[in-house]
Tab-separated table of C-alpha atoms in Angstrom:
chain	number	residue	atom	x	y	z
A	1	MET	CA	132.179	121.150	136.564
A	2	GLN	CA	130.519	122.678	133.584
A	3	ILE	CA	130.281	120.832	130.314
A	4	HIS	CA	130.922	123.063	127.332
A	5	ASP	CA	129.595	122.586	123.890
A	6	LYS	CA	127.494	119.542	124.541
A	7	PRO	CA	126.674	117.315	121.601
A	8	HIS	CA	124.421	119.497	119.518
A	9	GLN	CA	120.793	119.343	120.477
A	10	HIS	CA	118.347	118.606	117.724
A	11	SER	CA	115.090	120.393	118.162
A	12	HIS	CA	113.104	117.655	116.436
A	13	SER	CA	110.493	115.794	118.385
A	14	TYR	CA	109.491	112.158	117.951
A	15	GLY	CA	106.450	113.342	116.000
A	16	ALA	CA	108.459	115.229	113.374
A	17	TYR	CA	110.463	112.102	112.544
A	18	ILE	CA	107.345	109.971	112.340
A	19	LEU	CA	105.865	112.482	109.873
A	20	VAL	CA	108.955	112.260	107.669
A	21	TRP	CA	108.781	108.462	107.867
A	22	LEU	CA	105.133	108.597	106.739
A	23	ALA	CA	106.164	110.832	103.834
A	24	LEU	CA	108.876	108.327	102.860
A	25	MET	CA	106.388	105.446	102.966
A	26	ALA	CA	103.898	107.429	100.882
A	27	LEU	CA	106.586	108.239	98.305
A	28	THR	CA	107.449	104.531	98.101
A	29	ALA	CA	103.785	103.729	97.415
A	30	ILE	CA	103.642	106.484	94.781
A	31	THR	CA	106.777	105.261	93.009
A	32	VAL	CA	105.361	101.714	92.843
A	33	ALA	CA	102.012	103.024	91.544
A	34	VAL	CA	103.667	105.215	88.911
A	35	ALA	CA	105.843	102.312	87.733
A	36	GLY	CA	102.645	100.354	87.050
A	37	MET	CA	101.375	103.050	84.706
A	38	ASP	CA	102.571	103.276	81.158
A	39	ILE	CA	104.115	106.708	80.749
A	40	GLY	CA	106.857	105.548	78.413
A	41	ARG	CA	110.208	107.204	78.717
A	42	PHE	CA	109.202	109.285	81.732
A	43	THR	CA	109.050	106.166	83.910
A	44	VAL	CA	112.774	106.183	84.722
A	45	ALA	CA	112.874	109.939	85.249
A	46	THR	CA	109.882	109.845	87.625
A	47	ALA	CA	111.343	106.951	89.607
A	48	LEU	CA	114.695	108.742	89.938
A	49	ILE	CA	113.117	112.061	90.939
A	50	ILE	CA	111.069	110.360	93.661
A	51	ALA	CA	114.136	108.406	94.852
A	52	SER	CA	116.185	111.613	94.954
A	53	PHE	CA	113.526	113.355	97.003
A	54	LYS	CA	113.435	110.424	99.430
A	55	ALA	CA	117.228	110.540	99.708
A	56	TYR	CA	117.010	114.297	100.329
A	57	LEU	CA	114.568	113.746	103.194
A	58	VAL	CA	116.814	111.074	104.749
A	59	LEU	CA	119.917	113.272	104.377
A	60	THR	CA	118.416	116.453	105.802
A	61	VAL	CA	116.161	115.060	108.523
A	62	PHE	CA	117.344	111.584	109.563
A	63	MET	CA	121.031	112.372	109.050
A	64	HIS	CA	120.561	115.827	110.626
A	65	LEU	CA	122.299	117.641	107.801
A	66	ARG	CA	119.912	120.531	108.360
A	67	SER	CA	121.208	121.160	111.864
A	68	GLU	CA	124.897	120.622	111.071
A	69	THR	CA	127.277	123.475	110.270
A	70	LYS	CA	127.584	124.701	106.704
A	71	SER	CA	130.861	122.867	106.114
A	72	PHE	CA	128.991	119.524	106.275
A	73	VAL	CA	126.561	120.667	103.601
A	74	ILE	CA	129.413	121.876	101.378
A	75	PHE	CA	131.198	118.516	101.822
A	76	VAL	CA	128.114	116.592	100.748
A	77	ILE	CA	127.491	118.848	97.760
A	78	VAL	CA	131.125	118.473	96.602
A	79	ALA	CA	130.934	114.677	96.968
A	80	LEU	CA	127.700	114.542	94.954
A	81	LEU	CA	129.157	116.946	92.403
A	82	PHE	CA	132.069	114.587	91.753
A	83	LEU	CA	129.688	111.677	91.319
A	84	GLY	CA	127.702	113.857	88.920
A	85	ILE	CA	130.852	114.726	86.956
A	86	SER	CA	131.620	110.992	86.628
A	87	PHE	CA	128.176	110.399	85.149
A	88	VAL	CA	128.441	113.329	82.727
A	89	LEU	CA	131.928	112.359	81.551
A	90	LEU	CA	130.990	108.708	81.199
A	91	PHE	CA	127.921	109.421	79.105
A	92	SER	CA	129.636	112.018	76.953
A	93	ASP	CA	132.396	109.474	76.294
A	94	TYR	CA	129.882	106.694	75.693
A	95	SER	CA	127.725	108.672	73.258
A	96	PHE	CA	130.717	109.522	71.027
A	97	HIS	CA	131.816	105.921	70.569
B	1	MET	CA	134.352	123.161	118.026
B	2	SER	CA	136.127	120.750	120.312
B	3	SER	CA	134.564	120.115	123.630
B	4	THR	CA	136.365	119.659	126.887
B	5	GLU	CA	134.863	118.285	130.011
B	6	HIS	CA	136.120	118.924	133.494
B	7	ILE	CA	134.547	116.433	135.773
B	8	ALA	CA	135.984	116.022	139.240
B	9	GLY	CA	139.446	117.003	138.116
B	10	THR	CA	139.568	114.691	135.119
B	11	HIS	CA	140.227	116.187	131.754
B	12	VAL	CA	138.394	114.619	128.850
B	13	HIS	CA	138.957	115.793	125.306
B	14	ARG	CA	136.125	115.273	122.941
B	15	ASP	CA	135.283	116.543	119.486
B	16	ASP	CA	131.820	115.445	118.475
B	17	VAL	CA	131.663	117.593	115.360
B	18	GLY	CA	135.024	116.238	114.169
B	19	SER	CA	133.830	112.741	114.924
B	20	ARG	CA	130.732	113.146	112.793
B	21	MET	CA	132.766	114.825	110.060
B	22	GLY	CA	135.036	111.769	110.007
B	23	MET	CA	132.006	109.532	109.613
B	24	TRP	CA	130.714	111.633	106.725
B	25	LEU	CA	134.111	111.383	104.999
B	26	PHE	CA	133.886	107.615	105.283
B	27	LEU	CA	130.354	107.744	103.870
B	28	PHE	CA	131.712	109.595	100.812
B	29	THR	CA	134.011	106.648	100.084
B	30	GLU	CA	130.923	104.429	100.276
B	31	LEU	CA	129.181	106.778	97.861
B	32	ILE	CA	132.024	106.344	95.377
B	33	LEU	CA	132.019	102.557	95.874
B	34	PHE	CA	128.320	102.255	95.074
B	35	GLY	CA	128.468	105.196	92.643
B	36	GLY	CA	130.838	103.224	90.417
B	37	MET	CA	128.337	100.399	90.274
B	38	PHE	CA	125.464	102.748	89.510
B	39	LEU	CA	127.611	104.122	86.662
B	40	LEU	CA	128.074	100.620	85.294
B	41	TYR	CA	124.373	99.939	85.681
B	42	SER	CA	123.346	103.127	83.858
B	43	VAL	CA	125.551	102.465	80.831
B	44	TYR	CA	124.382	98.863	80.461
B	45	ARG	CA	120.777	99.874	81.037
B	46	PHE	CA	121.177	102.413	78.235
B	47	GLN	CA	122.794	99.835	75.973
B	48	TYR	CA	120.423	96.933	76.717
B	49	ALA	CA	117.180	98.750	77.622
B	50	ASP	CA	114.829	96.012	76.332
B	51	GLU	CA	116.742	93.122	77.894
B	52	PHE	CA	116.817	94.922	81.242
B	53	HIS	CA	113.042	95.351	81.119
B	54	LEU	CA	112.566	91.700	80.279
B	55	ALA	CA	114.953	90.502	83.004
B	56	ALA	CA	113.405	92.767	85.664
B	57	LYS	CA	110.098	90.904	85.208
B	58	GLU	CA	111.691	88.046	87.162
B	59	LEU	CA	111.985	90.230	90.272
B	60	ASN	CA	109.185	90.399	92.812
B	61	THR	CA	108.053	94.035	93.045
B	62	ILE	CA	105.909	93.445	96.141
B	63	MET	CA	108.836	91.831	97.955
B	64	GLY	CA	111.067	94.760	96.952
B	65	ALA	CA	108.543	97.359	98.076
B	66	PHE	CA	108.027	95.504	101.341
B	67	ASN	CA	111.763	95.451	101.993
B	68	THR	CA	111.931	99.179	101.223
B	69	ALA	CA	109.295	99.780	103.888
B	70	VAL	CA	111.238	97.601	106.354
B	71	LEU	CA	114.452	99.570	105.810
B	72	LEU	CA	112.699	102.956	106.004
B	73	THR	CA	111.096	101.909	109.278
B	74	SER	CA	114.451	100.758	110.635
B	75	SER	CA	115.859	104.191	109.782
B	76	LEU	CA	113.045	105.748	111.799
B	77	THR	CA	113.664	103.546	114.853
B	78	MET	CA	117.387	104.340	114.606
B	79	VAL	CA	116.841	108.096	114.634
B	80	LEU	CA	114.313	107.784	117.468
B	81	ALA	CA	116.880	105.817	119.484
B	82	ILE	CA	119.144	108.879	119.318
B	83	ILE	CA	116.333	111.206	120.426
B	84	ALA	CA	115.571	108.837	123.295
B	85	ILE	CA	119.144	108.905	124.579
B	86	GLN	CA	119.226	112.709	124.216
B	87	ARG	CA	116.218	112.778	126.531
B	88	ASP	CA	117.913	110.372	128.928
B	89	GLN	CA	115.409	107.591	128.162
B	90	LYS	CA	117.964	104.781	128.218
B	91	ALA	CA	115.568	101.838	128.225
B	92	LEU	CA	113.575	103.251	125.314
B	93	SER	CA	116.757	103.922	123.341
B	94	ILE	CA	117.924	100.345	123.842
B	95	LEU	CA	114.508	99.020	122.819
B	96	LEU	CA	114.545	101.127	119.636
B	97	GLN	CA	118.065	99.974	118.783
B	98	VAL	CA	117.058	96.344	119.240
B	99	ILE	CA	114.006	96.895	117.000
B	100	THR	CA	116.342	98.388	114.362
B	101	ILE	CA	118.536	95.287	114.500
B	102	PHE	CA	115.511	93.002	114.144
B	103	LEU	CA	114.196	94.994	111.179
B	104	ALA	CA	117.623	94.658	109.551
B	105	LEU	CA	117.489	90.918	110.174
B	106	PHE	CA	113.982	90.810	108.730
B	107	PHE	CA	115.252	92.574	105.600
B	108	LEU	CA	117.988	89.969	105.216
B	109	VAL	CA	115.566	87.069	105.725
B	110	ASN	CA	113.372	88.455	102.927
B	111	LYS	CA	116.452	88.859	100.755
B	112	TYR	CA	117.387	85.255	101.504
B	113	PHE	CA	113.990	83.993	100.353
B	114	GLU	CA	114.178	86.205	97.283
B	115	TRP	CA	117.600	84.908	96.302
B	116	THR	CA	116.765	81.244	96.954
B	117	ALA	CA	113.607	81.597	94.832
B	118	LYS	CA	115.836	82.857	91.998
B	119	PHE	CA	118.259	79.992	92.549
B	120	HIS	CA	115.390	77.505	92.289
B	121	HIS	CA	114.463	79.010	88.953
B	122	GLY	CA	118.031	78.386	87.885
B	123	ILE	CA	118.961	82.059	87.856
B	124	TYR	CA	122.285	82.530	89.587
B	125	PRO	CA	125.684	83.690	88.332
B	126	GLY	CA	127.141	81.150	85.938
B	127	SER	CA	124.047	78.925	85.795
B	128	GLU	CA	123.271	77.222	82.473
B	129	GLN	CA	119.834	78.768	82.342
B	130	LEU	CA	121.177	82.261	82.886
B	131	LEU	CA	123.969	81.809	80.351
B	132	SER	CA	121.405	80.746	77.746
B	133	LYS	CA	119.754	84.161	78.010
B	134	SER	CA	120.748	87.279	76.085
B	135	SER	CA	123.836	89.183	77.194
B	136	GLY	CA	121.709	92.104	78.447
B	137	GLU	CA	119.805	89.806	80.798
B	138	ILE	CA	123.028	88.201	82.016
B	139	LEU	CA	124.369	91.686	82.786
B	140	PHE	CA	121.165	92.637	84.591
B	141	PHE	CA	121.334	89.657	86.909
B	142	GLY	CA	125.087	90.074	87.363
B	143	LEU	CA	124.529	93.655	88.517
B	144	TYR	CA	121.525	92.597	90.590
B	145	TYR	CA	123.515	90.014	92.547
B	146	VAL	CA	126.619	92.184	92.978
B	147	MET	CA	124.771	95.364	93.994
B	148	THR	CA	122.123	93.855	96.274
B	149	GLY	CA	124.803	91.477	97.608
B	150	LEU	CA	127.174	94.310	98.497
B	151	HIS	CA	124.236	96.191	99.989
B	152	GLY	CA	123.342	93.073	101.985
B	153	ILE	CA	126.886	92.951	103.387
B	154	HIS	CA	126.432	96.566	104.490
B	155	VAL	CA	123.194	95.612	106.232
B	156	ILE	CA	125.039	92.843	108.112
B	157	VAL	CA	127.830	95.267	109.108
B	158	GLY	CA	125.217	97.806	110.217
B	159	MET	CA	123.511	95.177	112.385
B	160	PHE	CA	126.751	94.388	114.189
B	161	LEU	CA	127.552	98.075	114.552
B	162	ILE	CA	124.174	98.812	116.141
B	163	ALA	CA	124.531	95.738	118.377
B	164	VAL	CA	127.830	97.167	119.693
B	165	MET	CA	126.073	100.496	120.291
B	166	THR	CA	123.299	98.749	122.222
B	167	ARG	CA	125.899	97.136	124.454
B	168	MET	CA	127.606	100.494	124.982
B	169	THR	CA	124.292	102.112	125.855
B	170	ARG	CA	123.603	99.354	128.352
B	171	LYS	CA	127.027	99.881	129.952
B	172	ASP	CA	126.523	103.670	130.096
B	173	ILE	CA	129.354	104.365	127.661
B	174	ILE	CA	126.747	106.009	125.448
B	175	THR	CA	124.841	108.441	127.635
B	176	LYS	CA	122.718	111.562	127.484
B	177	ASP	CA	125.883	113.664	127.352
B	178	SER	CA	127.964	111.466	125.073
B	179	TYR	CA	126.164	109.773	122.226
B	180	VAL	CA	128.204	110.660	119.134
B	181	ARG	CA	128.982	106.948	118.567
B	182	LEU	CA	125.292	106.219	118.305
B	183	GLU	CA	124.884	109.152	115.922
B	184	ASN	CA	127.689	107.849	113.704
B	185	ALA	CA	126.201	104.340	113.647
B	186	GLY	CA	122.952	106.042	112.673
B	187	LEU	CA	124.644	107.932	109.829
B	188	TYR	CA	125.987	104.642	108.478
B	189	TRP	CA	122.588	103.022	108.779
B	190	HIS	CA	120.841	105.855	106.931
B	191	LEU	CA	123.384	105.635	104.107
B	192	VAL	CA	122.550	101.943	103.723
B	193	ASP	CA	118.914	103.038	103.532
B	194	ILE	CA	119.638	105.687	100.867
B	195	ILE	CA	121.463	103.151	98.691
B	196	TRP	CA	118.444	100.864	98.843
B	197	ILE	CA	116.155	103.807	97.990
B	198	PHE	CA	117.966	103.910	94.622
B	199	LEU	CA	118.453	100.152	94.156
B	200	PHE	CA	114.737	99.473	94.556
B	201	PRO	CA	113.370	101.469	91.574
B	202	LEU	CA	116.357	100.640	89.368
B	203	PHE	CA	115.979	96.879	89.722
B	204	TYR	CA	112.371	96.220	90.713
B	205	LEU	CA	110.398	98.945	88.970
B	206	ILE	CA	111.551	98.843	85.358
B	207	THR	CA	109.066	96.336	83.972
């Protein structure tokens, strides 16, 4: 009658998720504010760094990557690595044309 | 890793970890699908930097930011729906799932108004006014319609997926002890959110 290995229990409470949501909203406000300023070529970099951090929060907290086994994390890193390789190869090809 | 339940003599095989792993693998194919488009975007942005800046002025930043907030909030309600079912709060979980669906619908309604406003200004693929612009601007709007359009299709799919989950929760197929389907629908929904997190600054914030 015993149920083994129940779906993994996340230790997060409602409050923790709401905090992360507030952080995501704040980051959105910051990225809009920064885009309004004139910081030249750093504009794109700043926007992408903020977006990456937001994506990191969604991946680790909302998508529970933090509480999954290591193999999940390795999978995600490999997938992102291949996307990264595509970008590097594309731009190295593009810049030599 | 696999879990086996013995309830009143029945023998149920279940592998929640494998199930989620399968969902993640699917999400990687989505990453490559959108990744290819982001590649295309980055090269053209590099090549036509000034035209992209000019074209992006046509987009409504406030509308974009608002829609970002809507999607982020829908991600929150989705994850809370999972917590609710884990705590055996069925009614609350259903309510949160329904709110998620309505937020998704709200996002699409905003998108609809955004697109129709563009159409009224004569900016749509193949329009005379668009074709009279520089090639960089044509590319910008081409990418804008394809990428936000494909994202929009994902939002519609996500809505239907969550609606099915709501029905399953109502019928006690998704319960406190078996909610991996809801988790997988959530994973899909969060991916849709992540894609928008990148689409928003790349299209709306480059002016």
